[in-house]
CSV table of C-alpha atoms in Angstrom, one decimal:
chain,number,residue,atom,x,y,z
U,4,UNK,CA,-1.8,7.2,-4.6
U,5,UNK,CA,0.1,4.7,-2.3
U,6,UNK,CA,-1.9,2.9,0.0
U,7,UNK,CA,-0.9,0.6,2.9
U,8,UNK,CA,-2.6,-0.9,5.9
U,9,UNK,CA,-1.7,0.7,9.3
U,10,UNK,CA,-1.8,-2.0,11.8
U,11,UNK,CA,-1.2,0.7,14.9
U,12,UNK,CA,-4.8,2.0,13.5
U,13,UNK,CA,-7.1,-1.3,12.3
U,14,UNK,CA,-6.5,-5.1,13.2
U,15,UNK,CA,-4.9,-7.1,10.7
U,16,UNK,CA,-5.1,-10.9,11.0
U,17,UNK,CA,-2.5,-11.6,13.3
U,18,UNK,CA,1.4,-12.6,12.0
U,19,UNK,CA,0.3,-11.0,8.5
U,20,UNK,CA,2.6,-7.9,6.9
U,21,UNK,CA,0.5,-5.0,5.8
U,22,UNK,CA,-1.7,-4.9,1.9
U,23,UNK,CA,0.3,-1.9,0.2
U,24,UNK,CA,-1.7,-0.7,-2.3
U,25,UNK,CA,-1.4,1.8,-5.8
U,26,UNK,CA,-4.4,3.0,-7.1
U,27,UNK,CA,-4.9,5.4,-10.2
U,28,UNK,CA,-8.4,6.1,-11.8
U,29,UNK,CA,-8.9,8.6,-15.3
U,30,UNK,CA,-12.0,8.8,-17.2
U,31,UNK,CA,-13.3,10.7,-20.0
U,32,UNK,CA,-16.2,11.4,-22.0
U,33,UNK,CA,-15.3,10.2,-24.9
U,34,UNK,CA,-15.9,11.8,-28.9
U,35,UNK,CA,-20.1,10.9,-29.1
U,36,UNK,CA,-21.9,11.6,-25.8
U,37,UNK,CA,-23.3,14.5,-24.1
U,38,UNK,CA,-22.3,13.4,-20.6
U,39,UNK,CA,-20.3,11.2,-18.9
U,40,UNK,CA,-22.2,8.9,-17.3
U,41,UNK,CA,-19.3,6.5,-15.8
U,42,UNK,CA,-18.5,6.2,-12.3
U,43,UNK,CA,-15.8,4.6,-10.2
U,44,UNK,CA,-15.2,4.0,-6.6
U,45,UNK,CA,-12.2,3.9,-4.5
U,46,UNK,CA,-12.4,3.0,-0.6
U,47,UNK,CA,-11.8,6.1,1.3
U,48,UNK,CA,-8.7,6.8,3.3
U,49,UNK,CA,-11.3,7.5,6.2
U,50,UNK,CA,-12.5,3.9,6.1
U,51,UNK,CA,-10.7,1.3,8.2
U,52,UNK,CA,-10.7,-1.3,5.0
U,53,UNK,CA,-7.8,-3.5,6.2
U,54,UNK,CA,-10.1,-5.7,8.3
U,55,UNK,CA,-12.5,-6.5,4.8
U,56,UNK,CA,-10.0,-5.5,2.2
U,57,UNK,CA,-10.0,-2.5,-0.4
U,58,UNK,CA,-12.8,-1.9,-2.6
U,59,UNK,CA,-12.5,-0.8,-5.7
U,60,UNK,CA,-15.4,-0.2,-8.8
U,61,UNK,CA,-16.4,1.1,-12.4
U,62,UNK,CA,-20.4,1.5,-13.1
U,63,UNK,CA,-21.8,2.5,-16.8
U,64,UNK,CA,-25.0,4.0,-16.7
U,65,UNK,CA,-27.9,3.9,-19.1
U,66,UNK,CA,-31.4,5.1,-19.6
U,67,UNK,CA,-30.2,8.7,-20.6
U,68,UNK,CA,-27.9,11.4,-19.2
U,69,UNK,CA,-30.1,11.9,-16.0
U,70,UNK,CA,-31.0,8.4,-15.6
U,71,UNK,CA,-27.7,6.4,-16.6
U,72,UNK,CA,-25.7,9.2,-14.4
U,73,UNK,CA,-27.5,8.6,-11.3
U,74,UNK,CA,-27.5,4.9,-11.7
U,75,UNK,CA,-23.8,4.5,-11.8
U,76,UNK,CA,-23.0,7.2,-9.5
U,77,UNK,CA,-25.5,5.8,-6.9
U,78,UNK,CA,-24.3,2.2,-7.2
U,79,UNK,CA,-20.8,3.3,-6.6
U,80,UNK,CA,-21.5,5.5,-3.7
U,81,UNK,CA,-24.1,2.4,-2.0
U,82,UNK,CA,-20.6,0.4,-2.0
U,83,UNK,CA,-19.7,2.2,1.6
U,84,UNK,CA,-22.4,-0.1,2.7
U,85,UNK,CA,-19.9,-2.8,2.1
U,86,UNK,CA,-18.4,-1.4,5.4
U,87,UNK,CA,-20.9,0.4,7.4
U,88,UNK,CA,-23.0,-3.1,6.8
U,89,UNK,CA,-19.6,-5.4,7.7
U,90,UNK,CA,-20.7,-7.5,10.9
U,91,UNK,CA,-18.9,-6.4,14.3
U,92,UNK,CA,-18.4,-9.8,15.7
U,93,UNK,CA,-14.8,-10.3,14.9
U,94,UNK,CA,-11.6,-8.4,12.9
U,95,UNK,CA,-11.1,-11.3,9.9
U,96,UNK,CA,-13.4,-12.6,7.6
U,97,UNK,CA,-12.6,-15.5,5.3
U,98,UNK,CA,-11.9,-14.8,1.5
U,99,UNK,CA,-15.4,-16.5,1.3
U,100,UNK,CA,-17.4,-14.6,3.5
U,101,UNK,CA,-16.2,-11.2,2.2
U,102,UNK,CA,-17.3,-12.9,-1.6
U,103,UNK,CA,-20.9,-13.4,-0.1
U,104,UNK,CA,-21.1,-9.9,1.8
U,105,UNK,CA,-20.3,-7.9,-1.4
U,106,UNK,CA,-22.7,-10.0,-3.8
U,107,UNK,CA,-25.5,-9.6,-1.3
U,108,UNK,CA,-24.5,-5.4,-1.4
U,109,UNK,CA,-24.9,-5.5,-4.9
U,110,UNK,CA,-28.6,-7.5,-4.9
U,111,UNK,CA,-29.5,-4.5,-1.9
U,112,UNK,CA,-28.1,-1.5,-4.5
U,113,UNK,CA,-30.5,-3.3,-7.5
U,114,UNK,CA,-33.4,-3.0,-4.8
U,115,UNK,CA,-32.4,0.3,-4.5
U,116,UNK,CA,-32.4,1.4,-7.9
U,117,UNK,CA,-35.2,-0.4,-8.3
U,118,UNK,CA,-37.2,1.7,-5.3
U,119,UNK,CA,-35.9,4.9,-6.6
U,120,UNK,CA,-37.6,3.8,-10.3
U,121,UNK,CA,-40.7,3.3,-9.4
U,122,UNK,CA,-41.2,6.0,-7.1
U,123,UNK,CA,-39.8,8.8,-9.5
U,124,UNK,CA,-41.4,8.7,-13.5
U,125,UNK,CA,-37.4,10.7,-14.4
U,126,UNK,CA,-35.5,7.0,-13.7
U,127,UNK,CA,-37.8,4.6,-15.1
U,128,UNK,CA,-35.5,3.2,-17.6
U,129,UNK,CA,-32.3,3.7,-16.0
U,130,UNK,CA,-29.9,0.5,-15.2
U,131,UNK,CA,-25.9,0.4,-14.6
U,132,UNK,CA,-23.6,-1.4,-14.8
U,133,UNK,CA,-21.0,-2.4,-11.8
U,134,UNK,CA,-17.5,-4.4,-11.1
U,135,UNK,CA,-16.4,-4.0,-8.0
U,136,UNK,CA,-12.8,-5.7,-6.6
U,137,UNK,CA,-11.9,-6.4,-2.9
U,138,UNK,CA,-8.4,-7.0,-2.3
U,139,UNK,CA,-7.1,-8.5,0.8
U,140,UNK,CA,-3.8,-9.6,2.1
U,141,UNK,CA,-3.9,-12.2,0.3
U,142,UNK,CA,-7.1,-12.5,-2.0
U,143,UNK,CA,-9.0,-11.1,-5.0
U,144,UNK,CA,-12.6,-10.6,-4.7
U,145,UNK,CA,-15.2,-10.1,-7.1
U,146,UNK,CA,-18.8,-9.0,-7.6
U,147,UNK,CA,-19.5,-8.7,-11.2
U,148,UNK,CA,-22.9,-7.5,-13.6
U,149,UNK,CA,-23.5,-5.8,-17.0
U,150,UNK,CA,-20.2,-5.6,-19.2
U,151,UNK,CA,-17.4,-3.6,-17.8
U,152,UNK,CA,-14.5,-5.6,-17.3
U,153,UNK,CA,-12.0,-6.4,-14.3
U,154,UNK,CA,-8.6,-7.8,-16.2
U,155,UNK,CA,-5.3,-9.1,-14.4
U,156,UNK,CA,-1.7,-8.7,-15.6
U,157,UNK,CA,0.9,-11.0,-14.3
U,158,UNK,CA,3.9,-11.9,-15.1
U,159,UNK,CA,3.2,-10.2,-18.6
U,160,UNK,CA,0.1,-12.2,-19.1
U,161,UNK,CA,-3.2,-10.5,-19.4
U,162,UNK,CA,-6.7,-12.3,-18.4
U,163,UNK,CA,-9.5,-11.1,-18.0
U,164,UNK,CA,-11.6,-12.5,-14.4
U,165,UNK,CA,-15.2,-11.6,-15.6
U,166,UNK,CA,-17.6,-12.6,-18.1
U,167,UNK,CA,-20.1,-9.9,-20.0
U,168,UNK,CA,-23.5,-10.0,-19.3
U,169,UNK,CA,-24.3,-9.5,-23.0
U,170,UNK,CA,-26.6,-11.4,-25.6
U,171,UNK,CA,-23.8,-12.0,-27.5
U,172,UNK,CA,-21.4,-13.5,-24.8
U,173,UNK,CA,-24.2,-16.4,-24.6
U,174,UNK,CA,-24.2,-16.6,-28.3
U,175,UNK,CA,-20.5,-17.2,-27.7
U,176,UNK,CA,-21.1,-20.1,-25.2
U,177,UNK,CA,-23.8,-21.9,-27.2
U,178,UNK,CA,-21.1,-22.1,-30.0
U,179,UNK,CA,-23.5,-19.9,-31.9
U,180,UNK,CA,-20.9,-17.6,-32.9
U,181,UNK,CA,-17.1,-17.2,-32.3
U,182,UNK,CA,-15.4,-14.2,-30.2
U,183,UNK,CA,-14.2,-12.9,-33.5
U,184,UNK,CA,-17.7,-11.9,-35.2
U,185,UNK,CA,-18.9,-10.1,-31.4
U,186,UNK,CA,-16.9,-7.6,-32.4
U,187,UNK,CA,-18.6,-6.4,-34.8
U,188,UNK,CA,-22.1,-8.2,-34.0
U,189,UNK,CA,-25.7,-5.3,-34.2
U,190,UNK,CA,-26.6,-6.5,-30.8
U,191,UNK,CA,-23.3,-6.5,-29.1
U,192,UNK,CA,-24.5,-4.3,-27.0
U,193,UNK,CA,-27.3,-5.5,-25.8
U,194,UNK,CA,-27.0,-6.5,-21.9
U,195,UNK,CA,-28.9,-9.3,-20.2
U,196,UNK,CA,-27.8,-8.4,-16.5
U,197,UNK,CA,-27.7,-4.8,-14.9
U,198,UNK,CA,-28.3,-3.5,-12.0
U,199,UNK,CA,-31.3,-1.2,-11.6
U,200,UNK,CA,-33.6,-2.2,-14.3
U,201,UNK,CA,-37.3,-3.3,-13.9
U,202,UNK,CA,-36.4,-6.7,-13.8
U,203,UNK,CA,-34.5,-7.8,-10.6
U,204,UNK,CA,-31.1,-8.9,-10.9
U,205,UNK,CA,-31.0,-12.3,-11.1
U,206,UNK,CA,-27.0,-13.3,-10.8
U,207,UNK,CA,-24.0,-11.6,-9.4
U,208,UNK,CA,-21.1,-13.1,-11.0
U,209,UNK,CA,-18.8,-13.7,-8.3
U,210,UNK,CA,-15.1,-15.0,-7.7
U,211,UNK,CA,-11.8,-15.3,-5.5
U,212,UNK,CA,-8.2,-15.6,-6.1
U,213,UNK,CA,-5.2,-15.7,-4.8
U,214,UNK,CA,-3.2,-12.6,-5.2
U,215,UNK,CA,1.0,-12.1,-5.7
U,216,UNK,CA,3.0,-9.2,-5.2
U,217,UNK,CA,3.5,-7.8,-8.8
U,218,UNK,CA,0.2,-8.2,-9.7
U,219,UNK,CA,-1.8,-5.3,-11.5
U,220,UNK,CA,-5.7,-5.2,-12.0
U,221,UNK,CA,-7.5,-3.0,-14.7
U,222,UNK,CA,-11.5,-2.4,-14.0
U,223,UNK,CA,-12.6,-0.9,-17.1
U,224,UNK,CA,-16.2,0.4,-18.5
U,225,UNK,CA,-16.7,-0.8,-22.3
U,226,UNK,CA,-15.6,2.4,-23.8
U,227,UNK,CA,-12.4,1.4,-23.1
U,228,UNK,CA,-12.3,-3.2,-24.0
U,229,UNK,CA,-14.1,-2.0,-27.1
U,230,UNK,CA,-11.7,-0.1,-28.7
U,231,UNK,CA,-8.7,-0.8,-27.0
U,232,UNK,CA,-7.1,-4.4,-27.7
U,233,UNK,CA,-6.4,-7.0,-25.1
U,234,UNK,CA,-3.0,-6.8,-26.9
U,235,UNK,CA,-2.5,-2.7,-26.3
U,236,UNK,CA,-4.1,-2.9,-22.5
U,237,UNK,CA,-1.4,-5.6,-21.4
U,238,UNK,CA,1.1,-3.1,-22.9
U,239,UNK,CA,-0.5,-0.4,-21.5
U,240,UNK,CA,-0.2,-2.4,-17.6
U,241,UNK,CA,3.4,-3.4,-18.2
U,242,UNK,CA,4.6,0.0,-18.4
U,243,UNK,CA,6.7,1.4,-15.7
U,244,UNK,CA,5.1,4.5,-14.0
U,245,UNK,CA,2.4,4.8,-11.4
U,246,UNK,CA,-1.1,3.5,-11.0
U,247,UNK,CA,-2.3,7.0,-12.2
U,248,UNK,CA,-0.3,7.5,-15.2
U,249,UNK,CA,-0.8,3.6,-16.3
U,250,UNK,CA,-4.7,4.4,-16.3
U,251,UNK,CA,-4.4,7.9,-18.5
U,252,UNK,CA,-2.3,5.9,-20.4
U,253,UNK,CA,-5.4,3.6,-21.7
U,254,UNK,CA,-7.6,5.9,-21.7
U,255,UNK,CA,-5.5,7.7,-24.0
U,256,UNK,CA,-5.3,4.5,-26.1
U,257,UNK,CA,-9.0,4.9,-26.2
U,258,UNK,CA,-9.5,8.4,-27.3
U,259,UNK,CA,-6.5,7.6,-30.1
U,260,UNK,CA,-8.7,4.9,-31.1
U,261,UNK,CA,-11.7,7.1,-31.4
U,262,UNK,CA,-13.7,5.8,-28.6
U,263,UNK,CA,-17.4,6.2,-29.3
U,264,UNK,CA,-18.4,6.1,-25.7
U,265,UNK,CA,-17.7,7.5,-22.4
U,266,UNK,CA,-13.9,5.8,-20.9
U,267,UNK,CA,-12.8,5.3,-17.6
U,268,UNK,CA,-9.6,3.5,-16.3
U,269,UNK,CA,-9.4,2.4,-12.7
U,270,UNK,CA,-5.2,0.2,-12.2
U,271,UNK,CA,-4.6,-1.2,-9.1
U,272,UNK,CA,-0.9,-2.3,-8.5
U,273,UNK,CA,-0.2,-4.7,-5.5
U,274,UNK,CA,3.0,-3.5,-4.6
U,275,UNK,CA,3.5,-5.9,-1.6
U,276,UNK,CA,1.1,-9.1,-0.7
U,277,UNK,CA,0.3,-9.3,3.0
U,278,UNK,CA,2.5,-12.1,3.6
U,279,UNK,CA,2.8,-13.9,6.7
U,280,UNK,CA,5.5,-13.5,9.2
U,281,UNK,CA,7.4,-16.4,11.1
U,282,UNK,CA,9.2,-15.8,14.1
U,283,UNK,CA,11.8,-18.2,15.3
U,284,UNK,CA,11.7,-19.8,18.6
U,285,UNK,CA,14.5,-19.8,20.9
């Protein structure tokens, strides 16, 4: 899917070249579960996103097959607020305002959750997980809770640009333990953040980059980073092919590595920055 901004249709900031965009998404329920309670979000063609930048997100629900599947799917589908909620008073936003617009979205779909918990006994125990991406012409974006992942590859290195909200990733900071025992740590998968739960979120992990032609980002729920190797997902993102056949490549690393949970795969390839454009005076 090859997406670029229109500038006949949507403002861009003036003397900028259009975002062009790939985007490919797989998921699968994996060998152990009943359901698949993963989600993911793409912006829709209908939206005019070129004056906030493309969102993109993974969620991984929990609290059961109704609960953990409502969650997800709910926090994904509250991200068109990130639009319909964008203030009218001008056709650019800075890389920072977009960052504070999208956390403050994903503090409104906790309340939400939250709401929809305590009025209904079937979703008390329900949470989600949720990474969502906004790329500009020229910036990364992120709003970050729970443990999926958003990596980048470029130039043929791979790094990942969010931190797990897990009790072992602070063990991991306090020098408790190192990376290579979480693997295989009882509580690895114990959250501390989520969105949804009883208690209300209480940080958004949020950050901006600068973004290069070339570049390729991989949101991915944990069914994926825990059984597929930092190692085998740059691989995976430095094959030639689409966006859609990179991301059912690594899920299909997942599922040949036995996955134990529900996988989804969501590649973004920036095929062209929006760079600026000088004109020379006569």
């Amino acid at each position: 899917m090859l997406v670029a901004a229109d500038d006949k249709r949507c403002a861009l900031e003036p003397g900028l070249q259009p975002l062009m965009l790939e985007v490919g998404i797989k998921t699968n329920i994996g060998f152990r579960r009943n359901a698949n309670e993963d989600a993911g979000w793409v912006t829709p063609d209908t939206f005019s996103w070129e004056r906030a930048g493309r969102l993109m997100a993974v969620a991984d629900g929990m609290g059961g097959h109704k609960g953990g599947d409502f969650a997800s799917h709910y926090a994904c589908k509250a991200l068109d607020g990130y639009y319909i909620k964008l203030p009218r008073r001008c056709n650019s936003f800075s890389p920072a305002e977009l960052c504070r617009h999208l956390t403050d979205l994903i503090y409104r779909i906790d309340r939400g959750l939250r709401f929809k918990a305590f009025t209904s006994t079937n979703f008390q125990d329900m949470g989600t997980t949720l990474s969502a991406l906004v790329l500009t012409a020229t910036h990364s974006i992120i709003g970050h809770v729970g443990d999926s992942r958003i990596y980048r590859w470029r130039n043929g290195h791979l790094r990942c640009l969010t931190k797990d909200h897990t009790f072992v990733q602070e063990m991991i900071t306090e020098g408790e333990i190192d990376a290579k025992m979480a693997d295989s740590h009882p509580l690895r998968h114990m959250l501390t953040q989520a969105v949804g739960t009883a208690e209300p979120l209480e940080h958004v992990l949020a950050r901006v980059d600068t973004i290069k032609t070339g570049d390729r980002f991989l949101l991915c729920t944990d069914g994926l980073h825990n059984s597929v190797s930092d190692e085998q997902i740059s691989n995976s993102l430095a094959l030639d092919g689409d966006a859609d056949s990179l991301a059912a490549n690594l899920v299909s690393r997942a599922l040949a590595n036995k996955t134990h949970d529900n996988v989804t795969a969501l590649v973004v390839k920036v095929v062209h920055i929006g760079e600026r454009i000088f004109t020379r005076m006569e």
